[in-house]
Amino acid sequence: MYKSEKLANQLKLLIENGSLKPHEKLPSLRVQAQISGLSLLTVMNAYQELEAQALIYSKEKSGYYVSNAISEQPDARPMVISLNSKIEINSLIFKYLKSIQGHQIIPFGSAFPNSELMYSKKLIQIMGQITRNKKSYDLSDNLPPGNFQLRKLIAQRYCMQGIAADPDDIVITSGCLDALNLSLQSIAKAGDYILLQQNIFYGAWQAAERLGLKVITIPEHPQYGFDLEAFEHIIKTYPIKVCWLMLNSHNPIGFTVSENIKAKIAELLHQHDIYLIEDDVYEELYFGKTKPLSMKFYDQKNLVLHCSSFSKTLGASFRVGWVFAGKFSQHIQHLQLMSTISVNSILQNALVEFISHHHYEKHLRTLRKHLQQNKLQFFKYLEHKLPPTCTPYFYPSGYFIWMKLPENVDSMTVYQEMIEQNIGVSPSPLFNITAHKPHYLRLNSSFELSETLKQALDTLITCIEKHQNSS
Ligand SMILES: Cc1ncc(COP(=O)(O)O)c(C=O)c1O
């Protein structure tokens, strides 16, 4: 590890554990160099790395300050645990998804990354070659659990992170949502208790509704993203069968939980023999130097079903994902044969070529760079233009910006007014059905901030200000 990385990590820890407070000034480069015994250049590199992760910001001629990204994020709510015997969110989501479709809609509400960054030319070229070869249409090699070579390459990627994986552990699915649904179906039955994060991808609410599960929600920790104390309390109080969690690049909020906390979650899951369905669909979109670990890394008892896909890195229309199913592989394959049967053979074969010739890694490096640049641009624009009553949160991964509105402004009203002007935004009730004050929005920042997009953000800000002043 470089000396600058080491220093950056030490400072990150101090920011995360609250020793360095938001807006606190960091020692100047010269003083930090004296304290740490490092060169001025090393200290500067460390500060720039932290700035790239938006953990600190610089003020001209003044120095570096701790940003508010970690410690001031969403509502510091007390431990609120709600038990919902019936979840009804499908119709809201259906209407919402229909409303943001269409090329004329500004896609701040979309869950898909900018398509210009997806659909690698190389992959499309490989697909062209493959479609000309009749052998690649052969379904028999691509039936559940999926193409062996593709499963082997995915297993190798787990091994690169220190996670022991075998191609037989992996089942190829139609995207991550299919992987999540199949996993949940293989574990839970009607009446079982499931633990969900209070703000979560709406697919989780829909799946819980469809299977007739009892849902317990855990609020996000205002500083660490995940509230371990609340978690321990819940699993000691309720007979939780399975948890469905996002701990890396969380959708909609954006945080990544520290490795320390992940290890403790794993310990508690082991103690209580609780399964975990881990939604890690944004796992590759980190901005730092190292990829955050998945919960599979900490899993000693085969309790974790890790779900991911190529949708957020290569394109959602490919519909190729997977689950690290381990001992659930057979059951999941049975369920697949009763539903989707198999994932497209051409795509599975093309991905084998693409990944095995290292095109995927190259594509990911470029993608991360663009997403980071675009997100920073969006964030800075919002920070500059929003009234002080609004807070946008920056986390160094993915492409969502979570934004707190003034408490008297209902995000559903803002969404409805915006959609009339062909601007899509995602209001918080889509992610949190228990919210009493739905005053958060999620924005997609994966696009280059053109004049048209700036105008759309200005329209959104004007709408928020109007509602803030009207009640
Ligand atoms: C958090 C989360 N999980 C899962 C999915 C579904 O991914 P896929 O398109 O691979 O099915 C999405 C898509 O938006 C998502 O945001």
Coordinates of C-alpha atoms and ligand atoms in Angstrom, one line a residue:
M1 CA 0.0 0.0 0.0
Y2 CA 1.3 3.5 -0.9
K3 CA 2.1 5.8 2.0
S4 CA -0.5 8.3 0.7
E5 CA -3.2 5.5 0.7
K6 CA -2.2 4.7 4.3
L7 CA -2.6 8.3 5.4
A8 CA -5.9 8.6 3.5
N9 CA -7.2 5.5 5.2
Q10 CA -6.2 6.7 8.7
L11 CA -7.9 10.1 8.1
K12 CA -11.0 8.3 6.6
L13 CA -11.3 6.3 9.8
L14 CA -11.1 9.4 11.9
I15 CA -13.9 10.9 9.8
E16 CA -16.0 7.8 10.0
N17 CA -15.7 7.4 13.7
G18 CA -16.5 11.0 14.3
S19 CA -13.1 12.1 15.7
L20 CA -13.0 14.6 12.8
K21 CA -16.3 16.4 12.7
P22 CA -18.1 17.8 9.6
H23 CA -16.7 21.1 8.4
E24 CA -13.7 20.8 10.8
K25 CA -10.5 22.1 9.2
L26 CA -7.7 19.5 8.5
P27 CA -4.1 20.4 9.3
S28 CA -2.5 22.3 6.4
L29 CA -0.4 20.2 4.0
R30 CA 2.8 21.5 5.6
V31 CA 1.6 20.8 9.1
Q32 CA 0.3 17.3 8.2
A33 CA 3.6 16.5 6.6
Q34 CA 5.4 17.5 9.8
I35 CA 3.0 15.5 12.0
S36 CA 3.2 12.4 9.8
G37 CA 6.8 12.6 8.8
L38 CA 5.7 12.2 5.1
S39 CA 6.6 14.4 2.2
L40 CA 4.4 17.3 1.1
L41 CA 3.6 15.4 -2.2
T42 CA 2.5 12.3 -0.3
V43 CA 0.2 14.3 1.9
M44 CA -1.2 16.1 -1.1
N45 CA -2.0 12.8 -2.8
A46 CA -3.7 11.5 0.3
Y47 CA -5.9 14.7 0.6
Q48 CA -6.7 14.5 -3.1
E49 CA -7.8 10.9 -2.7
L50 CA -10.1 11.9 0.2
E51 CA -11.4 14.8 -1.9
A52 CA -12.2 12.5 -4.8
Q53 CA -14.2 10.4 -2.4
A54 CA -16.0 13.6 -1.2
L55 CA -14.9 12.9 2.4
I56 CA -13.2 16.3 2.5
Y57 CA -13.5 19.5 0.4
S58 CA -11.2 22.3 -0.2
K59 CA -11.8 26.0 0.1
E60 CA -9.7 28.3 -2.0
K61 CA -6.8 29.9 0.0
S62 CA -8.2 28.4 3.2
G63 CA -7.4 24.7 3.2
Y64 CA -9.2 21.3 3.5
Y65 CA -12.3 20.6 5.5
V66 CA -14.3 17.5 6.5
S67 CA -17.4 17.2 4.4
N68 CA -20.8 16.3 5.7
A69 CA -21.2 13.2 3.5
I70 CA -21.0 10.7 6.4
S71 CA -22.1 12.1 9.6
E72 CA -25.1 14.3 8.6
Q73 CA -26.9 11.9 6.4
P74 CA -30.6 10.9 6.7
D75 CA -32.7 11.5 9.8
A76 CA -31.0 10.6 13.0
R77 CA -34.1 8.7 14.0
P78 CA -34.4 6.7 17.1
M79 CA -34.7 2.9 16.8
V80 CA -38.0 2.6 15.0
I81 CA -39.1 -0.9 14.1
S82 CA -42.3 -1.3 12.3
L83 CA -44.2 -4.5 11.7
N84 CA -46.3 -4.5 8.5
S85 CA -48.6 -7.5 8.1
K86 CA -49.5 -6.4 4.6
I87 CA -47.3 -4.7 2.1
E88 CA -49.0 -2.9 -0.7
I89 CA -46.6 -1.1 -2.9
N90 CA -47.0 -2.7 -6.3
S91 CA -49.5 -0.3 -7.7
L92 CA -47.5 2.8 -6.7
I93 CA -44.4 1.4 -8.3
F94 CA -46.2 0.3 -11.4
K95 CA -47.6 3.8 -11.9
Y96 CA -44.2 5.4 -11.2
L97 CA -42.3 3.2 -13.6
K98 CA -44.8 3.8 -16.4
S99 CA -44.6 7.6 -15.8
I100 CA -40.8 7.8 -16.2
Q101 CA -40.7 5.8 -19.4
G102 CA -40.2 7.6 -22.7
H103 CA -37.4 9.4 -24.4
Q104 CA -38.8 12.9 -23.7
I105 CA -38.5 12.4 -19.9
I106 CA -35.3 13.8 -18.3
P107 CA -34.0 10.6 -16.6
F108 CA -33.1 11.8 -13.1
G109 CA -35.6 9.2 -11.8
S110 CA -34.2 6.3 -13.8
A111 CA -32.5 3.4 -12.0
F112 CA -30.5 2.7 -15.2
P113 CA -27.1 4.2 -15.7
N114 CA -26.5 6.5 -18.7
S115 CA -26.7 4.2 -21.7
E116 CA -23.8 6.0 -23.4
L117 CA -21.6 4.5 -20.8
M118 CA -23.1 1.0 -21.2
Y119 CA -23.2 -1.4 -24.2
S120 CA -19.5 -1.6 -24.8
K121 CA -18.6 -1.5 -28.5
K122 CA -16.3 -4.5 -28.0
L123 CA -19.1 -6.6 -26.4
I124 CA -21.4 -5.7 -29.3
Q125 CA -18.7 -6.6 -31.8
I126 CA -18.2 -10.0 -30.0
M127 CA -22.0 -10.6 -30.0
G128 CA -22.0 -9.9 -33.8
Q129 CA -19.3 -12.6 -34.3
I130 CA -21.1 -15.0 -32.0
T131 CA -24.4 -14.7 -33.7
R132 CA -22.8 -15.8 -37.0
N133 CA -21.7 -19.1 -35.4
K134 CA -24.7 -21.5 -35.2
K135 CA -23.0 -23.5 -32.4
S136 CA -23.5 -20.5 -30.0
Y137 CA -27.3 -21.0 -30.2
D138 CA -27.1 -24.3 -28.6
L139 CA -29.3 -24.1 -25.5
S140 CA -28.1 -27.3 -23.9
D141 CA -24.8 -25.8 -22.7
N142 CA -26.6 -22.8 -21.3
L143 CA -29.5 -24.3 -19.4
P144 CA -29.6 -23.9 -15.6
P145 CA -27.3 -23.4 -13.8
G146 CA -26.0 -21.6 -16.9
N147 CA -22.9 -21.6 -19.1
F148 CA -20.0 -23.4 -17.3
Q149 CA -17.3 -21.0 -18.6
L150 CA -19.3 -18.0 -17.5
R151 CA -19.8 -19.5 -14.1
K152 CA -16.1 -20.3 -13.9
L153 CA -15.2 -16.7 -14.7
I154 CA -17.6 -15.3 -12.1
A155 CA -16.3 -17.8 -9.5
Q156 CA -12.7 -16.6 -10.3
R157 CA -13.8 -13.0 -9.7
Y158 CA -15.0 -14.0 -6.2
C159 CA -11.7 -15.8 -5.6
M160 CA -9.8 -12.6 -6.5
Q161 CA -11.5 -11.1 -3.5
G162 CA -10.5 -13.9 -1.2
I163 CA -13.9 -15.6 -1.4
A164 CA -13.7 -19.4 -2.0
A165 CA -16.0 -20.1 -4.9
D166 CA -16.6 -22.9 -7.3
P167 CA -18.5 -22.7 -10.7
D168 CA -21.1 -25.1 -9.1
D169 CA -21.9 -22.4 -6.5
I170 CA -23.1 -20.0 -9.2
V171 CA -26.4 -20.0 -11.0
I172 CA -26.9 -17.6 -13.9
T173 CA -30.1 -15.7 -13.8
S174 CA -32.1 -13.1 -15.8
G175 CA -30.6 -10.1 -14.1
C176 CA -30.1 -9.4 -10.4
L177 CA -33.9 -9.1 -9.7
D178 CA -34.4 -12.7 -10.9
A179 CA -31.5 -13.8 -8.7
L180 CA -33.0 -12.0 -5.6
N181 CA -36.5 -13.3 -6.2
L182 CA -35.4 -16.9 -6.8
S183 CA -33.2 -16.8 -3.7
L184 CA -36.0 -15.5 -1.5
Q185 CA -38.4 -18.0 -2.9
S186 CA -36.0 -20.8 -2.1
I187 CA -35.7 -19.8 1.5
A188 CA -39.0 -18.1 2.7
K189 CA -42.6 -19.2 2.7
A190 CA -45.8 -17.2 3.5
G191 CA -45.9 -16.0 7.1
D192 CA -42.1 -16.0 7.6
Y193 CA -40.4 -12.9 9.0
I194 CA -38.1 -11.0 6.7
L195 CA -35.9 -8.1 7.8
L196 CA -35.5 -5.2 5.3
Q197 CA -33.7 -1.9 5.5
Q198 CA -36.1 0.9 6.0
N199 CA -35.1 2.5 2.7
I200 CA -34.6 -0.2 0.1
F201 CA -34.9 -1.0 -3.6
Y202 CA -38.6 -1.4 -4.3
G203 CA -38.0 -5.0 -5.6
A204 CA -37.6 -6.1 -2.0
W205 CA -41.0 -4.7 -1.0
Q206 CA -42.6 -6.3 -4.0
A207 CA -41.1 -9.7 -3.4
A208 CA -42.2 -9.6 0.3
E209 CA -45.7 -8.7 -0.8
R210 CA -45.8 -11.5 -3.4
L211 CA -44.7 -14.2 -1.0
G212 CA -46.9 -13.0 1.9
L213 CA -44.0 -12.4 4.3
K214 CA -44.1 -10.4 7.5
V215 CA -41.7 -7.5 7.2
I216 CA -39.6 -5.9 9.9
T217 CA -37.7 -2.8 8.9
I218 CA -34.5 -1.5 10.4
P219 CA -33.7 2.2 10.1
E220 CA -30.5 3.4 8.6
H221 CA -27.8 4.5 11.1
P222 CA -27.3 8.3 10.6
Q223 CA -23.5 7.9 10.6
Y224 CA -22.6 4.3 9.7
G225 CA -25.5 3.4 7.3
F226 CA -26.3 0.2 9.3
D227 CA -27.5 0.2 12.9
L228 CA -25.9 -2.8 14.5
E229 CA -27.6 -2.2 17.9
A230 CA -31.0 -2.1 16.2
F231 CA -30.1 -5.2 14.2
E232 CA -29.1 -7.2 17.3
H233 CA -32.3 -6.0 19.1
I234 CA -34.5 -7.1 16.2
I235 CA -33.0 -10.5 15.7
K236 CA -33.2 -11.2 19.4
T237 CA -36.9 -10.1 19.5
Y238 CA -38.4 -11.5 16.3
P239 CA -37.9 -15.0 14.7
I240 CA -36.3 -13.6 11.5
K241 CA -35.9 -16.2 8.9
V242 CA -34.1 -14.1 6.3
C243 CA -32.6 -10.7 5.8
W244 CA -32.5 -8.9 2.5
L245 CA -29.8 -6.2 2.7
M246 CA -27.7 -3.8 0.5
L247 CA -24.5 -2.9 2.2
N248 CA -22.4 -1.7 -0.8
S249 CA -23.4 1.4 -2.7
H250 CA -26.9 1.2 -1.2
N251 CA -29.9 2.1 -3.4
P252 CA -31.4 4.7 -2.8
I253 CA -29.1 6.4 -0.2
G254 CA -25.7 5.4 -1.6
F255 CA -23.6 4.5 1.5
T256 CA -21.3 1.6 1.8
V257 CA -21.1 -0.1 5.2
S258 CA -17.6 -0.5 6.7
E259 CA -15.9 -3.9 6.7
N260 CA -15.9 -3.8 10.5
I261 CA -19.7 -3.6 10.6
K262 CA -20.1 -6.2 7.9
A263 CA -18.0 -8.6 10.0
K264 CA -20.2 -8.0 13.0
I265 CA -23.4 -8.5 11.0
A266 CA -22.0 -11.9 9.9
E267 CA -21.2 -12.8 13.5
L268 CA -24.8 -12.1 14.5
L269 CA -26.2 -14.0 11.5
H270 CA -24.1 -17.0 12.5
Q271 CA -25.2 -16.9 16.1
H272 CA -28.9 -16.9 15.1
D273 CA -28.7 -19.0 12.0
I274 CA -30.4 -16.3 9.8
Y275 CA -30.1 -16.4 6.0
L276 CA -29.0 -13.3 4.2
I277 CA -29.9 -12.3 0.7
E278 CA -27.4 -9.8 -0.3
D279 CA -28.3 -7.4 -3.1
D280 CA -24.9 -6.3 -4.5
V281 CA -25.8 -5.1 -7.9
Y282 CA -23.7 -1.9 -7.7
E283 CA -20.6 -3.8 -6.4
E284 CA -18.3 -2.8 -9.2
L285 CA -19.2 0.9 -9.1
Y286 CA -16.9 2.0 -6.3
F287 CA -14.6 5.1 -6.7
G288 CA -11.8 4.2 -4.3
K289 CA -8.8 2.0 -5.0
T290 CA -10.2 -1.2 -3.5
K291 CA -13.5 -3.0 -4.1
P292 CA -15.6 -3.2 -0.9
L293 CA -16.1 -6.8 0.2
S294 CA -19.4 -8.6 0.0
M295 CA -21.0 -10.4 3.0
K296 CA -20.0 -13.7 1.3
F297 CA -16.4 -13.0 2.4
Y298 CA -17.5 -13.2 6.0
D299 CA -19.9 -16.2 5.5
Q300 CA -18.6 -19.3 7.3
K301 CA -21.9 -21.1 7.4
N302 CA -23.3 -20.8 3.9
L303 CA -26.0 -18.5 5.0
V304 CA -25.4 -15.8 2.4
L305 CA -26.9 -15.8 -1.1
H306 CA -25.0 -13.1 -3.0
C307 CA -26.9 -11.6 -5.9
S308 CA -25.5 -9.4 -8.7
S309 CA -25.6 -8.8 -12.4
F310 CA -24.1 -7.0 -15.4
S311 CA -27.1 -4.6 -15.6
K312 CA -25.3 -1.7 -14.0
T313 CA -22.0 -2.2 -15.7
L314 CA -22.8 -3.4 -19.2
G315 CA -26.5 -2.7 -19.7
A316 CA -29.8 -3.6 -18.1
S317 CA -31.2 -4.9 -21.4
F318 CA -28.8 -7.8 -21.5
R319 CA -30.7 -9.3 -18.5
V320 CA -27.8 -11.4 -17.3
G321 CA -27.1 -11.8 -13.5
W322 CA -26.2 -14.5 -11.1
V323 CA -26.6 -15.7 -7.6
F324 CA -23.8 -17.3 -5.5
A325 CA -26.3 -19.9 -4.3
G326 CA -24.0 -22.6 -2.7
K327 CA -26.2 -25.3 -1.3
F328 CA -29.4 -23.6 -2.7
S329 CA -28.2 -24.1 -6.2
Q330 CA -30.3 -27.2 -7.0
H331 CA -33.5 -25.7 -5.5
I332 CA -33.0 -22.4 -7.4
Q333 CA -32.4 -24.3 -10.7
H334 CA -35.8 -26.2 -10.1
L335 CA -37.5 -22.8 -9.6
Q336 CA -35.9 -21.5 -12.8
L337 CA -36.9 -24.4 -14.9
M338 CA -40.5 -23.7 -13.8
S339 CA -40.2 -20.0 -14.8
T340 CA -37.6 -18.4 -17.1
I341 CA -36.1 -21.8 -18.2
S342 CA -32.8 -20.3 -19.2
V343 CA -30.8 -17.1 -19.9
N344 CA -30.1 -16.2 -23.5
S345 CA -27.3 -18.4 -24.9
I346 CA -25.8 -15.8 -27.2
L347 CA -25.3 -13.4 -24.4
Q348 CA -23.8 -16.0 -22.1
N349 CA -21.3 -17.0 -24.8
A350 CA -20.5 -13.3 -25.6
L351 CA -19.9 -12.5 -21.9
V352 CA -17.4 -15.5 -21.7
E353 CA -15.4 -14.0 -24.6
F354 CA -15.6 -10.5 -23.2
I355 CA -14.6 -11.3 -19.7
S356 CA -11.9 -13.8 -20.5
H357 CA -10.1 -11.4 -22.7
H358 CA -10.0 -8.8 -20.0
H359 CA -12.3 -6.3 -21.8
Y360 CA -14.6 -6.2 -18.8
E361 CA -11.9 -4.9 -16.4
K362 CA -10.9 -2.2 -18.9
H363 CA -14.5 -1.2 -19.4
L364 CA -15.1 -1.1 -15.6
R365 CA -12.1 1.3 -15.1
T366 CA -13.5 3.7 -17.7
L367 CA -17.0 3.4 -16.4
R368 CA -16.0 4.2 -12.8
K369 CA -14.0 7.2 -13.9
H370 CA -17.0 8.7 -15.8
L371 CA -19.5 8.0 -13.1
Q372 CA -17.3 9.6 -10.5
Q373 CA -16.8 12.7 -12.7
N374 CA -20.5 13.0 -13.5
K375 CA -21.6 12.5 -9.9
L376 CA -19.1 15.1 -8.5
Q377 CA -20.4 17.6 -11.1
F378 CA -24.0 17.0 -10.2
F379 CA -23.3 17.2 -6.5
K380 CA -21.3 20.4 -6.8
Y381 CA -24.1 22.0 -8.9
L382 CA -26.7 21.0 -6.4
E383 CA -24.7 22.1 -3.4
H384 CA -24.2 25.5 -5.0
K385 CA -27.8 26.0 -6.1
L386 CA -30.0 24.4 -3.5
P387 CA -31.4 26.5 -0.6
P388 CA -29.7 25.8 2.8
T389 CA -32.8 23.9 3.8
C390 CA -32.0 21.0 1.4
T391 CA -29.1 18.6 1.7
P392 CA -27.7 16.5 -1.0
Y393 CA -25.5 13.5 0.1
F394 CA -22.4 12.4 -1.7
Y395 CA -21.0 8.9 -1.3
P396 CA -18.0 7.7 -3.4
S397 CA -19.7 5.0 -5.4
G398 CA -22.6 4.4 -7.8
Y399 CA -24.6 7.1 -9.5
F400 CA -27.4 8.1 -7.1
I401 CA -27.6 11.3 -5.1
W402 CA -30.0 11.2 -2.2
M403 CA -31.4 14.5 -1.3
K404 CA -33.1 15.8 1.8
L405 CA -35.9 18.3 1.1
P406 CA -37.3 20.8 3.7
E407 CA -39.6 18.9 6.1
N408 CA -42.7 20.6 4.8
V409 CA -42.1 19.6 1.2
D410 CA -43.7 16.3 0.2
S411 CA -41.5 14.5 -2.3
M412 CA -44.5 12.9 -4.0
T413 CA -45.9 16.3 -4.8
V414 CA -42.5 17.4 -6.2
Y415 CA -42.4 14.2 -8.3
Q416 CA -45.9 14.8 -9.7
E417 CA -45.2 18.4 -10.6
M418 CA -41.9 17.5 -12.2
I419 CA -43.3 14.7 -14.3
E420 CA -45.8 17.1 -15.8
Q421 CA -42.8 19.0 -17.0
N422 CA -41.1 15.8 -18.4
I423 CA -38.6 15.6 -15.6
G424 CA -38.4 12.3 -13.7
V425 CA -37.2 12.1 -10.1
S426 CA -37.6 9.3 -7.5
P427 CA -39.6 10.2 -4.4
S428 CA -38.8 8.5 -1.1
P429 CA -42.1 6.6 -0.7
L430 CA -40.9 4.3 -3.5
F431 CA -38.2 3.0 -1.2
N432 CA -39.7 3.5 2.3
I433 CA -43.3 2.7 2.8
T434 CA -43.2 3.4 6.5
A435 CA -42.0 7.1 6.2
H436 CA -44.2 9.6 8.0
K437 CA -42.5 12.6 6.3
P438 CA -41.6 11.6 2.8
H439 CA -39.2 14.5 2.1
Y440 CA -36.3 12.8 0.3
L441 CA -35.6 12.4 -3.4
R442 CA -33.2 10.2 -5.3
L443 CA -31.5 11.6 -8.4
N444 CA -29.6 9.7 -11.1
S445 CA -26.3 11.5 -11.7
S446 CA -24.7 9.3 -14.3
F447 CA -25.1 11.8 -17.1
E448 CA -22.8 14.6 -18.2
L449 CA -24.3 17.8 -16.9
S450 CA -25.4 19.5 -20.1
E451 CA -27.2 22.8 -20.3
T452 CA -30.5 21.0 -20.7
L453 CA -29.8 18.9 -17.5
K454 CA -28.8 22.1 -15.6
Q455 CA -32.0 23.7 -16.6
A456 CA -34.0 20.6 -15.5
L457 CA -32.2 20.8 -12.1
D458 CA -33.0 24.5 -11.9
T459 CA -36.7 23.7 -12.5
L460 CA -36.6 21.1 -9.8
I461 CA -35.0 23.6 -7.3
T462 CA -37.6 26.2 -8.2
C463 CA -40.3 23.7 -7.5
I464 CA -38.8 22.8 -4.1
E465 CA -38.5 26.5 -3.1
K466 CA -42.1 27.2 -4.1
H467 CA -43.4 24.4 -1.9
Q468 CA -41.1 25.4 0.9
N469 CA -42.4 28.9 1.0
S470 CA -46.1 28.0 0.4
S471 CA -46.8 26.3 3.7
Ligands
LIG1 C1 -30.8 -2.3 -5.8 C2 -31.2 -3.0 -7.0 N1 -31.2 -4.3 -7.0 C3 -31.6 -5.0 -8.1 C4 -31.9 -4.4 -9.3 C5 -32.3 -5.2 -10.5 O1 -31.2 -5.4 -11.3 P1 -31.3 -6.2 -12.7 O2 -31.6 -5.2 -13.7 O3 -30.0 -6.8 -12.9 O4 -32.4 -7.2 -12.5 C6 -31.9 -3.0 -9.4 C7 -32.2 -2.3 -10.6 O5 -32.5 -1.1 -10.6 C8 -31.5 -2.3 -8.2 O6 -31.4 -1.0 -8.2

